[in-house]
Amino acid sequence: MSYIAKPKVTHPKLPRNKLGLTERDYEGSVSTLCAGCGHDSITAAIVQAVFELNIEPHMLAKISGIGCSSKTPTYFVSESHGFNSVHGRMPSVTTGANAANRDLMYIGVSGDGDSLSIGAGQFVHAIRRNLNMCYIIENNGVYGLTKGQFSASADIGSKPKKGLPNQQEPIDAVSTALSLGATYIARSFSGDKDQVVPLIKGAMLHKGFALVDIISPCVTFNDHEGSTKSYAHTRQFYHHVVDMDYIPPAKEIKAAYDEGSSMPIELHDGSKILLRKVDTEYDPTSRAKAFKYLRERFNAGEIVTGLLYIDEGRPEMHELMGNVDTPLSQLSLESLRPAKGELERILRGYR
Amino acid sequence: MSVINDVVIKIATVNGTGSASANGLLRKAIFRMGVPVVGKNFFPSNIQGLPTWYEIRVTGDGYQSRSNRTDLMVAMNAQTYEKDMAEVIPGGWFLYDSTWPRSKLLDRDDITVIGIPFSKLCNEHFDGVRTRILMKNIAYVGAIAALLDLDLDVITQLLEETFGDKKHLVASNMEAIRLGYDFASEHFKCPLPSKVKSMNGTKGQVVIDGNTAAALGCVYAGATVGAWYPITPSTSLMDSFRAFCSKYRVDPETDKRTYAIIQAEDELAAIGMVLGASWMGARSFTPTSGPGISLMTEFIGFAYYAEIPAVIFNVQRTGPSTGMPTRTQQADILSCAYASHGDTKHVLLFPADPGECFTTAVQSFDLAERLQTPVMVLSDLDIGMNDWMVPEFEWDDKYVPDRGKVLSAEELENMDKFYRYLDSDGDGITYRTLPGSHPKGSFFTRGSGHTKLGGYTENGDEYQEVVDRLLAKWETARTLVPKPDIQYSKLNKSALLTVGSGNGACLEALDRLASQNIGLNYCRAKAFPFSDEVKEFIDKHEVVYVVEQNRDAQLKTLLMLDIDTNPAKLVSLLHYNGMPLNAGFVVEKVLEEIAKGRAA
Ligand SMILES: Cc1ncc(C[n+]2csc(CCOP(=O)(O)OP(=O)(O)O)c2C)c(N)n1
Ligand code: SF4
Ligand SMILES: [Mg+2]
C-alpha cells in the first residue's frame, strides 16, 4: 500500500453544510508531510473554508506545482479534481483549465520556490490576466522537498541550519502582486486558522486573481533560531492590519460596525466580506497607499497580515476576452464550425 | 525553339518594401491563366532592409517543389546584383532597374540583360516616396507580363478584386503595369522564347500556405483554446486562427466569443495552458517551432504519462539553437518523437503540403483525444509559409469528431466506482471523465508514479504495470495513425522513402529517373509510430533511399528504432542547407549511389 486512504467514520452528530456534507467529506488522504509542518495547517484551513462555502467537491479543481506544499492537494477534498503538475507551472495549467471551463472553482497551491523562483514568470503573468482563481503560496523561505536550500522569499540575514545567512533581497509575493495589479491580496500565517479561513473563503469567491501568501514554517529545515520564517519569529513580529469576516449571500451584517474601522465589500455572488481595520489608517483599496505602508512595515521588520488589498471591480480573464458564458469545453463541436458551404467561399479567396 | 510553361522567375527585392503584394499578383495571374505555379519565399530574419527573394516556378507539369534553377532573375536590389546574376542559368535573362545603368552587369555574355528604368518611369508618373516604391514593384510585374506573355485582362481583374470599390487604385496600379509592359514591349523582343500560355491545369486547385490551412483545420475541428508564444515560422498559424475565429466564432448579436487565444509568457506556459484546457475537455492546441519544443519538453512528458490530449504544431525551421530561423528543415524529428526525460514517445503526423495540413489538423485532435496523449504535427517552414498549389479542401459535413473514451454523466451515475487508469478494453486506452461532469468522475492527475487505479505509488511493480500499459497503447496508436502513401511495382528493387515536405521533390525525381529508365518504388510515411505497411514496404526492397532534410539522418534513425528491419538497406539522402528540397538533388544523389554499384 503506497498511499493511505483515510477511513471515513462519520459521527452522526457532525455538523452538515447545505449540501448535507460534513467537514470529513472535504478531507483527503493522510498527509505524508513532517509532523508540525505549517502546510498541514493550511490544508485544514482549506478543508474548513470549502466545507463552509458549500462547494460541491466535483466542482472544485485543485492544481499545484512541485514541492512539499504542492503535494497537499492530495490531502484535501478527495472528491474534487486534482492536477499535480510540474515545478513552477501551476498557473499555466490553471489558466488553460479556466479558459476551457469557467464554471469550476479553481484553487492553486504552490510554494515559495514553486512560485517565486522557477515559476516566477507564470506567477506574474497569471496576475496580469486577472485569472479567476484562489492562489495560495505556502511560504516557508526554503525548498522543503529538496532539503532546505534558501528560496527567493528568504529574508536578508535569515540563518540557514548550516552555512551562511542569506544576503540577497527577498521577493515579497504580496508587494509583487500589488505592483502587478492583483485584485485580491492577502497574507497570513499557518498558525492563525481564524484568520486564514475567512481569507481563503474571500479568495475563492473573489472574481479575479486572489493571492493568499501564507507563512508556513518548515519544521525540518527552517524553524530554528535566526530563521525569519520560524514559528517563533513569525509569532513575535506578526501584526493583523485588516481582519475580515466572510458573510454568506442573503445574510445581513448583524453586528454594528464602526464606520472608521470597518468596511463592507460585496462580492460578485452576493456574499459580503466585512473588513475590520486593526490599523484605522490603512486603506486596502488604495494600491499606492498599501504599497507605501507595506514597505514601511517591512523595513521595520514587521509581518503585516490580513486582506491587504482588494479591487472587486476589475474584469477577470473571460470578461477581458469577451467570451460566452457557457464553458468553451461544453460547446458542441458542430456548433463551432463555419456554416455549410462556407469552406467553398473561403477557398475562393485562394484562387 | 520556345518553351511553354516551364520557367522559373526569381524576384530579388529588399525586405519591407512592399514587394509581397506585387509578387502575389504575378503568381495569381499565372495561376488564373490555368497554369500551375509554386511560390517560395526566401526571406531574412529581419523586418526591414535586408535582401529577400520570391521565386515563382511555372510548372505546366504541376510539380510541387522548387526546381533550383533561375531562368528569369528580376533584380530589384542593387546590393545583391552580383549574386543574383551568377544564379541565372546560361541562356537566361536578367531584368534590372536601369535608372542607374551598370555596364559591369554586361559581364556575362551567356545571358540576356534587360534594363528597364523602373524608378525613373515611376518618379515621372507618381507622387510620394512610398507610392513610387510600391508602383515600381507593380511596374516590374508589368514588364514580366510583356516578357512572358501574361494576360493583361487577368491582371486587371485581379486588381479589381483586390481594390474593390477603390477605382482610382485599380487605375493607378494598371498605369504602373502599363509602364513596365510598354517599355519592355518597345525596347525588347517580347515575349521571350520561354513564356506562359493559358492552359487548363488549375481547375479545382487553390494556392495556399500550410499555416493558413492548419488554422482552418483547427477551426473545423472545433478547437476552442489556442495558447502560443510567437515564433517564426509558426506565427502565421495563430494569426490565421485568430482571423478565422473573429469571423466565424463571434456571436453577431451578443458579440461574445467561442474561442480563447492566449498569448502565453513563453512556451512552457503555452503547453501548460493546452494541458489545462484539454484536461477540462476543450480541444486545445499550440503552434510553435523547434526552440519552443525544447522548452515544452517537461510538460510533453507529463502529458504522455498523465495521459492528457494535446495538439502541438511544430513548424520546423533550421536548427540547432536559433539556427536560421527563416529557413526550412526537418530536423526536429527525433527531438519530437522522444521529447522529455524518461521513457516517452509521441505520435507524430507529417503533412506533405497545405492540403494535408488542413486534414491533418482535424485528424490530430481526433487522435489526441482517442489516444489521450500529445500529438505533434510536424510541418515545416516550406509548407507553413510558402504558396502551394493543392486540390481544394473538402469538408464532409457528416464528419463525427472522435472525442475518445470520455464517460458521460449518465455512465458515471450507473457506475460503481470510476478508476482513471484501468484498461478495461484491453487496447491500452483507459476511460477519462471531464471535471465537473459528475460527482463520481473525480480523479487525480499526476506526473508522479501512479497505480492503475490512479493512486500515488513508489512500488516498482505497480509503476511498471502502468508504463507497460502505455506501450500497449502505443501499439494501438500504430493501428490508428494514417497509413503511408505507397507506389509499388514488383519490377523495382529499390525505393525512395520520405516524410512531409519532401514529397513533391521525390515524386518529381521519380518521374525524372523513370525517363532515364530507372524505376524506383515510393513510400511516404505519414506518421510515427510507423504503420506495419512501412515495415512491409522496406522488407520488400534491397535498397531504400531515405530522403530527409536534416544532417543526422533522423528519419532513418527513427525507422531503425521503431521497426525491426535490416539497417544496411536504408541509405540516407540528406539535404539540410535550409532551402526546400528540390528534385534535382534527389535525382543526382540516386544516380551517384547507382554509380557506386547500388541496385537501381
Ligand atoms: C524542473 C525541476 N527542477 C527541480 C526540481 C526539484 N525540486 C522539487 S521541489 C523543489 C523546491 C520546492 O520548494 P517550494 O516550492 O518552496 O516548496 P516546499 O517544499 O518548500 O513546500 C525543487 C527544487 C523539480 N522537481 N523539477
Ligand atoms: S520538509 Fe519542511 S516543508 Fe517539507 S514537509 Fe517537512 S516541514 Fe514541511
Ligand atoms: Mg518552500
mmCIF file of N, CA, C and O in Angstrom, chain B residues 2-75:
data_model
loop_
_atom_site.group_PDB
_atom_site.id
_atom_site.type_symbol
_atom_site.label_atom_id
_atom_site.label_comp_id
_atom_site.label_asym_id
_atom_site.label_seq_id
_atom_site.Cartn_x
_atom_site.Cartn_y
_atom_site.Cartn_z
ATOM 1 N N SER B 2 10.737 27.559 -78.667
ATOM 2 C CA SER B 2 10.167 28.206 -77.484
ATOM 3 C C SER B 2 9.746 27.166 -76.432
ATOM 4 O O SER B 2 9.401 26.037 -76.765
ATOM 5 N N VAL B 3 9.862 27.600 -75.209
ATOM 6 C CA VAL B 3 9.493 26.741 -74.089
ATOM 7 C C VAL B 3 8.201 27.291 -73.500
ATOM 8 O O VAL B 3 8.100 28.489 -73.228
ATOM 9 N N ILE B 4 7.258 26.414 -73.298
ATOM 10 C CA ILE B 4 5.966 26.873 -72.783
ATOM 11 C C ILE B 4 5.760 26.366 -71.350
ATOM 12 O O ILE B 4 5.919 25.186 -71.066
ATOM 13 N N ASN B 5 5.397 27.267 -70.474
ATOM 14 C CA ASN B 5 5.003 26.932 -69.103
ATOM 15 C C ASN B 5 6.022 26.090 -68.333
ATOM 16 O O ASN B 5 5.670 25.139 -67.637
ATOM 17 N N ASP B 6 7.272 26.439 -68.512
ATOM 18 C CA ASP B 6 8.312 25.801 -67.704
ATOM 19 C C ASP B 6 9.400 26.837 -67.476
ATOM 20 O O ASP B 6 10.429 26.833 -68.123
ATOM 21 N N VAL B 7 9.143 27.735 -66.558
ATOM 22 C CA VAL B 7 10.075 28.835 -66.350
ATOM 23 C C VAL B 7 10.111 29.178 -64.856
ATOM 24 O O VAL B 7 9.111 29.032 -64.162
ATOM 25 N N VAL B 8 11.290 29.553 -64.399
ATOM 26 C CA VAL B 8 11.406 29.968 -63.004
ATOM 27 C C VAL B 8 11.786 31.444 -62.952
ATOM 28 O O VAL B 8 12.784 31.861 -63.525
ATOM 29 N N ILE B 9 10.933 32.206 -62.284
ATOM 30 C CA ILE B 9 11.169 33.641 -62.145
ATOM 31 C C ILE B 9 11.602 33.870 -60.712
ATOM 32 O O ILE B 9 10.940 33.422 -59.770
ATOM 33 N N LYS B 10 12.702 34.553 -60.504
ATOM 34 C CA LYS B 10 13.113 34.861 -59.130
ATOM 35 C C LYS B 10 13.193 36.369 -58.988
ATOM 36 O O LYS B 10 13.834 37.037 -59.804
ATOM 37 N N ILE B 11 12.525 36.863 -57.987
ATOM 38 C CA ILE B 11 12.455 38.304 -57.806
ATOM 39 C C ILE B 11 13.256 38.688 -56.566
ATOM 40 O O ILE B 11 12.956 38.250 -55.460
ATOM 41 N N ALA B 12 14.272 39.491 -56.773
ATOM 42 C CA ALA B 12 15.132 39.916 -55.666
ATOM 43 C C ALA B 12 14.733 41.317 -55.251
ATOM 44 O O ALA B 12 14.764 42.242 -56.061
ATOM 45 N N THR B 13 14.331 41.482 -53.997
ATOM 46 C CA THR B 13 13.957 42.820 -53.522
ATOM 47 C C THR B 13 14.559 43.058 -52.139
ATOM 48 O O THR B 13 15.368 42.265 -51.657
ATOM 49 N N VAL B 14 14.125 44.161 -51.518
ATOM 50 C CA VAL B 14 14.597 44.487 -50.180
ATOM 51 C C VAL B 14 13.430 44.275 -49.222
ATOM 52 O O VAL B 14 12.304 44.673 -49.519
ATOM 53 N N ASN B 15 13.699 43.615 -48.104
ATOM 54 C CA ASN B 15 12.660 43.339 -47.112
ATOM 55 C C ASN B 15 11.977 44.640 -46.682
ATOM 56 O O ASN B 15 12.643 45.636 -46.427
ATOM 57 N N GLY B 16 10.662 44.609 -46.597
ATOM 58 C CA GLY B 16 9.945 45.770 -46.095
ATOM 59 C C GLY B 16 9.595 46.808 -47.143
ATOM 60 O O GLY B 16 9.155 47.907 -46.807
ATOM 61 N N THR B 17 9.776 46.491 -48.443
ATOM 62 C CA THR B 17 9.450 47.486 -49.464
ATOM 63 C C THR B 17 8.124 47.186 -50.147
ATOM 64 O O THR B 17 7.814 47.748 -51.189
ATOM 65 N N GLY B 18 7.363 46.274 -49.573
ATOM 66 C CA GLY B 18 6.022 46.032 -50.093
ATOM 67 C C GLY B 18 5.984 45.226 -51.376
ATOM 68 O O GLY B 18 5.011 45.309 -52.127
ATOM 69 N N SER B 19 7.019 44.445 -51.634
ATOM 70 C CA SER B 19 7.029 43.692 -52.882
ATOM 71 C C SER B 19 6.133 42.459 -52.813
ATOM 72 O O SER B 19 5.766 41.903 -53.843
ATOM 73 N N ALA B 20 5.746 42.052 -51.580
ATOM 74 C CA ALA B 20 4.970 40.818 -51.434
ATOM 75 C C ALA B 20 3.671 40.868 -52.223
ATOM 76 O O ALA B 20 3.293 39.892 -52.876
ATOM 77 N N SER B 21 2.984 42.028 -52.203
ATOM 78 C CA SER B 21 1.704 42.054 -52.910
ATOM 79 C C SER B 21 1.917 42.018 -54.422
ATOM 80 O O SER B 21 1.139 41.396 -55.141
ATOM 81 N N ALA B 22 2.990 42.655 -54.908
ATOM 82 C CA ALA B 22 3.285 42.595 -56.344
ATOM 83 C C ALA B 22 3.604 41.152 -56.756
ATOM 84 O O ALA B 22 3.110 40.657 -57.767
ATOM 85 N N ASN B 23 4.400 40.476 -55.941
ATOM 86 C CA ASN B 23 4.761 39.096 -56.258
ATOM 87 C C ASN B 23 3.530 38.186 -56.229
ATOM 88 O O ASN B 23 3.393 37.281 -57.042
ATOM 89 N N GLY B 24 2.655 38.460 -55.264
ATOM 90 C CA GLY B 24 1.421 37.688 -55.159
ATOM 91 C C GLY B 24 0.550 37.897 -56.404
ATOM 92 O O GLY B 24 -0.040 36.958 -56.938
ATOM 93 N N LEU B 25 0.522 39.128 -56.858
ATOM 94 C CA LEU B 25 -0.265 39.459 -58.053
ATOM 95 C C LEU B 25 0.248 38.666 -59.257
ATOM 96 O O LEU B 25 -0.524 38.082 -60.022
ATOM 97 N N LEU B 26 1.549 38.637 -59.387
ATOM 98 C CA LEU B 26 2.173 37.925 -60.501
ATOM 99 C C LEU B 26 1.849 36.424 -60.438
ATOM 100 O O LEU B 26 1.443 35.805 -61.418
ATOM 101 N N ARG B 27 2.011 35.859 -59.216
ATOM 102 C CA ARG B 27 1.763 34.439 -59.043
ATOM 103 C C ARG B 27 0.303 34.099 -59.342
ATOM 104 O O ARG B 27 -0.010 33.135 -60.023
ATOM 105 N N LYS B 28 -0.583 34.946 -58.844
ATOM 106 C CA LYS B 28 -2.015 34.696 -59.051
ATOM 107 C C LYS B 28 -2.394 34.812 -60.522
ATOM 108 O O LYS B 28 -3.224 34.055 -61.015
ATOM 109 N N ALA B 29 -1.783 35.789 -61.213
ATOM 110 C CA ALA B 29 -2.125 35.994 -62.622
ATOM 111 C C ALA B 29 -1.806 34.724 -63.415
ATOM 112 O O ALA B 29 -2.602 34.276 -64.241
ATOM 113 N N ILE B 30 -0.646 34.149 -63.132
ATOM 114 C CA ILE B 30 -0.257 32.937 -63.865
ATOM 115 C C ILE B 30 -1.219 31.794 -63.532
ATOM 116 O O ILE B 30 -1.708 31.078 -64.398
ATOM 117 N N PHE B 31 -1.529 31.676 -62.236
ATOM 118 C CA PHE B 31 -2.457 30.636 -61.791
ATOM 119 C C PHE B 31 -3.832 30.807 -62.456
ATOM 120 O O PHE B 31 -4.450 29.845 -62.909
ATOM 121 N N ARG B 32 -4.280 32.055 -62.524
ATOM 122 C CA ARG B 32 -5.595 32.313 -63.139
ATOM 123 C C ARG B 32 -5.605 32.017 -64.639
ATOM 124 O O ARG B 32 -6.656 31.851 -65.239
ATOM 125 N N MET B 33 -4.417 31.990 -65.232
ATOM 126 C CA MET B 33 -4.348 31.608 -66.646
ATOM 127 C C MET B 33 -4.421 30.079 -66.795
ATOM 128 O O MET B 33 -4.259 29.541 -67.888
ATOM 129 N N GLY B 34 -4.627 29.428 -65.650
ATOM 130 C CA GLY B 34 -4.781 27.975 -65.679
ATOM 131 C C GLY B 34 -3.461 27.231 -65.632
ATOM 132 O O GLY B 34 -3.399 26.030 -65.888
ATOM 133 N N VAL B 35 -2.383 27.953 -65.278
ATOM 134 C CA VAL B 35 -1.061 27.342 -65.293
ATOM 135 C C VAL B 35 -0.589 27.083 -63.859
ATOM 136 O O VAL B 35 -0.557 28.005 -63.041
ATOM 137 N N PRO B 36 -0.220 25.850 -63.522
ATOM 138 C CA PRO B 36 0.237 25.547 -62.160
ATOM 139 C C PRO B 36 1.484 26.343 -61.767
ATOM 140 O O PRO B 36 2.376 26.554 -62.595
ATOM 141 N N VAL B 37 1.515 26.778 -60.508
ATOM 142 C CA VAL B 37 2.646 27.562 -60.008
ATOM 143 C C VAL B 37 3.076 27.065 -58.634
ATOM 144 O O VAL B 37 2.299 26.485 -57.887
ATOM 145 N N VAL B 38 4.322 27.351 -58.309
ATOM 146 C CA VAL B 38 4.850 27.099 -56.969
ATOM 147 C C VAL B 38 5.460 28.422 -56.517
ATOM 148 O O VAL B 38 6.217 29.025 -57.269
ATOM 149 N N GLY B 39 5.126 28.889 -55.326
ATOM 150 C CA GLY B 39 5.698 30.158 -54.853
ATOM 151 C C GLY B 39 6.523 29.943 -53.603
ATOM 152 O O GLY B 39 6.036 29.384 -52.628
ATOM 153 N N LYS B 40 7.771 30.353 -53.647
ATOM 154 C CA LYS B 40 8.630 30.165 -52.458
ATOM 155 C C LYS B 40 9.226 31.503 -52.020
ATOM 156 O O LYS B 40 9.746 32.264 -52.830
ATOM 157 N N ASN B 41 9.195 31.711 -50.727
ATOM 158 C CA ASN B 41 9.797 32.893 -50.124
ATOM 159 C C ASN B 41 11.173 32.555 -49.602
ATOM 160 O O ASN B 41 11.342 31.552 -48.911
ATOM 161 N N PHE B 42 12.143 33.396 -49.882
ATOM 162 C CA PHE B 42 13.439 33.247 -49.205
ATOM 163 C C PHE B 42 13.697 34.568 -48.526
ATOM 164 O O PHE B 42 14.110 35.532 -49.166
ATOM 165 N N PHE B 43 13.384 34.603 -47.261
ATOM 166 C CA PHE B 43 13.435 35.907 -46.596
ATOM 167 C C PHE B 43 14.399 35.879 -45.418
ATOM 168 O O PHE B 43 14.658 34.832 -44.837
ATOM 169 N N PRO B 44 14.933 37.056 -45.073
ATOM 170 C CA PRO B 44 15.895 37.125 -43.980
ATOM 171 C C PRO B 44 15.174 37.207 -42.641
ATOM 172 O O PRO B 44 13.986 37.494 -42.582
ATOM 173 N N SER B 45 15.893 36.966 -41.566
ATOM 174 C CA SER B 45 15.352 37.158 -40.231
ATOM 175 C C SER B 45 15.521 38.636 -39.900
ATOM 176 O O SER B 45 16.455 39.032 -39.217
ATOM 177 N N ASN B 46 14.622 39.437 -40.424
ATOM 178 C CA ASN B 46 14.804 40.886 -40.382
ATOM 179 C C ASN B 46 13.456 41.506 -40.740
ATOM 180 O O ASN B 46 12.646 40.895 -41.404
ATOM 181 N N ILE B 47 13.204 42.726 -40.282
ATOM 182 C CA ILE B 47 11.918 43.351 -40.580
ATOM 183 C C ILE B 47 12.043 44.274 -41.785
ATOM 184 O O ILE B 47 11.169 44.383 -42.612
ATOM 185 N N GLN B 48 13.165 44.947 -41.883
ATOM 186 C CA GLN B 48 13.325 45.895 -42.962
ATOM 187 C C GLN B 48 14.783 46.017 -43.360
ATOM 188 O O GLN B 48 15.655 46.063 -42.489
ATOM 189 N N GLY B 49 15.039 46.043 -44.642
ATOM 190 C CA GLY B 49 16.362 46.437 -45.116
ATOM 191 C C GLY B 49 17.228 45.340 -45.701
ATOM 192 O O GLY B 49 18.112 45.618 -46.499
ATOM 193 N N LEU B 50 16.999 44.076 -45.317
ATOM 194 C CA LEU B 50 17.870 43.025 -45.836
ATOM 195 C C LEU B 50 17.271 42.422 -47.126
ATOM 196 O O LEU B 50 16.084 42.550 -47.383
ATOM 197 N N PRO B 51 18.131 41.775 -47.909
ATOM 198 C CA PRO B 51 17.641 41.213 -49.164
ATOM 199 C C PRO B 51 16.625 40.091 -48.953
ATOM 200 O O PRO B 51 16.699 39.350 -47.965
ATOM 201 N N THR B 52 15.675 40.010 -49.864
ATOM 202 C CA THR B 52 14.680 38.950 -49.803
ATOM 203 C C THR B 52 14.329 38.530 -51.230
ATOM 204 O O THR B 52 14.458 39.329 -52.148
ATOM 205 N N TRP B 53 13.948 37.278 -51.390
ATOM 206 C CA TRP B 53 13.642 36.775 -52.731
ATOM 207 C C TRP B 53 12.307 36.060 -52.738
ATOM 208 O O TRP B 53 11.915 35.455 -51.748
ATOM 209 N N TYR B 54 11.651 36.138 -53.871
ATOM 210 C CA TYR B 54 10.438 35.347 -54.075
ATOM 211 C C TYR B 54 10.619 34.605 -55.386
ATOM 212 O O TYR B 54 10.995 35.204 -56.391
ATOM 213 N N GLU B 55 10.377 33.312 -55.347
ATOM 214 C CA GLU B 55 10.622 32.500 -56.529
ATOM 215 C C GLU B 55 9.304 31.914 -57.017
ATOM 216 O O GLU B 55 8.571 31.329 -56.233
ATOM 217 N N ILE B 56 9.028 32.114 -58.277
ATOM 218 C CA ILE B 56 7.810 31.537 -58.854
ATOM 219 C C ILE B 56 8.218 30.508 -59.897
ATOM 220 O O ILE B 56 8.888 30.836 -60.867
ATOM 221 N N ARG B 57 7.844 29.294 -59.624
ATOM 222 C CA ARG B 57 8.099 28.263 -60.625
ATOM 223 C C ARG B 57 6.812 28.033 -61.393
ATOM 224 O O ARG B 57 5.782 27.679 -60.809
ATOM 225 N N VAL B 58 6.884 28.262 -62.689
ATOM 226 C CA VAL B 58 5.739 27.988 -63.545
ATOM 227 C C VAL B 58 5.928 26.565 -64.033
ATOM 228 O O VAL B 58 6.921 26.262 -64.690
ATOM 229 N N THR B 59 5.002 25.686 -63.673
ATOM 230 C CA THR B 59 5.217 24.282 -63.992
ATOM 231 C C THR B 59 3.974 23.663 -64.613
ATOM 232 O O THR B 59 3.055 23.247 -63.907
ATOM 233 N N GLY B 60 3.974 23.666 -65.929
ATOM 234 C CA GLY B 60 2.846 23.088 -66.652
ATOM 235 C C GLY B 60 2.587 21.644 -66.250
ATOM 236 O O GLY B 60 1.457 21.161 -66.294
ATOM 237 N N ASP B 61 3.655 20.959 -65.798
ATOM 238 C CA ASP B 61 3.503 19.568 -65.364
ATOM 239 C C ASP B 61 2.881 19.471 -63.975
ATOM 240 O O ASP B 61 2.585 18.382 -63.501
ATOM 241 N N GLY B 62 2.756 20.602 -63.300
ATOM 242 C CA GLY B 62 2.100 20.610 -61.991
ATOM 243 C C GLY B 62 2.930 20.039 -60.864
ATOM 244 O O GLY B 62 2.409 19.483 -59.908
ATOM 245 N N TYR B 63 4.256 20.182 -60.935
ATOM 246 C CA TYR B 63 5.090 19.699 -59.828
ATOM 247 C C TYR B 63 4.966 20.623 -58.623
ATOM 248 O O TYR B 63 4.681 21.806 -58.758
ATOM 249 N N GLN B 64 5.244 20.058 -57.434
ATOM 250 C CA GLN B 64 5.013 20.832 -56.202
ATOM 251 C C GLN B 64 6.259 21.472 -55.618
ATOM 252 O O GLN B 64 6.170 22.320 -54.753
ATOM 253 N N SER B 65 7.431 21.019 -56.064
ATOM 254 C CA SER B 65 8.614 21.504 -55.361
ATOM 255 C C SER B 65 9.319 22.588 -56.162
ATOM 256 O O SER B 65 8.929 22.914 -57.271
ATOM 257 N N ARG B 66 10.372 23.116 -55.619
ATOM 258 C CA ARG B 66 11.121 24.127 -56.358
ATOM 259 C C ARG B 66 12.081 23.409 -57.291
ATOM 260 O O ARG B 66 12.355 22.219 -57.145
ATOM 261 N N SER B 67 12.608 24.140 -58.274
ATOM 262 C CA SER B 67 13.415 23.436 -59.263
ATOM 263 C C SER B 67 14.895 23.730 -59.126
ATOM 264 O O SER B 67 15.710 23.121 -59.782
ATOM 265 N N ASN B 68 15.244 24.678 -58.280
ATOM 266 C CA ASN B 68 16.647 25.010 -58.060
ATOM 267 C C ASN B 68 17.349 25.531 -59.315
ATOM 268 O O ASN B 68 18.501 25.222 -59.563
ATOM 269 N N ARG B 69 16.613 26.287 -60.118
ATOM 270 C CA ARG B 69 17.285 26.958 -61.242
ATOM 271 C C ARG B 69 16.551 28.266 -61.433
ATOM 272 O O ARG B 69 15.393 28.389 -61.035
ATOM 273 N N THR B 70 17.216 29.268 -61.993
ATOM 274 C CA THR B 70 16.554 30.542 -62.248
ATOM 275 C C THR B 70 16.677 30.866 -63.720
ATOM 276 O O THR B 70 17.783 30.961 -64.244
ATOM 277 N N ASP B 71 15.526 31.040 -64.384
ATOM 278 C CA ASP B 71 15.548 31.418 -65.797
ATOM 279 C C ASP B 71 15.525 32.931 -65.937
ATOM 280 O O ASP B 71 16.308 33.506 -66.669
ATOM 281 N N LEU B 72 14.597 33.534 -65.218
ATOM 282 C CA LEU B 72 14.457 34.987 -65.291
ATOM 283 C C LEU B 72 14.660 35.579 -63.906
ATOM 284 O O LEU B 72 13.869 35.351 -63.002
ATOM 285 N N MET B 73 15.752 36.328 -63.767
ATOM 286 C CA MET B 73 16.007 36.991 -62.485
ATOM 287 C C MET B 73 15.490 38.418 -62.587
ATOM 288 O O MET B 73 15.846 39.143 -63.507
ATOM 289 N N VAL B 74 14.639 38.781 -61.629
ATOM 290 C CA VAL B 74 14.143 40.148 -61.592
ATOM 291 C C VAL B 74 14.900 40.832 -60.460
ATOM 292 O O VAL B 74 14.566 40.681 -59.282
ATOM 293 N N ALA B 75 15.961 41.523 -60.815
ATOM 294 C CA ALA B 75 16.901 42.020 -59.810
ATOM 295 C C ALA B 75 16.544 43.449 -59.417
ATOM 296 O O ALA B 75 16.880 44.401 -60.104
#
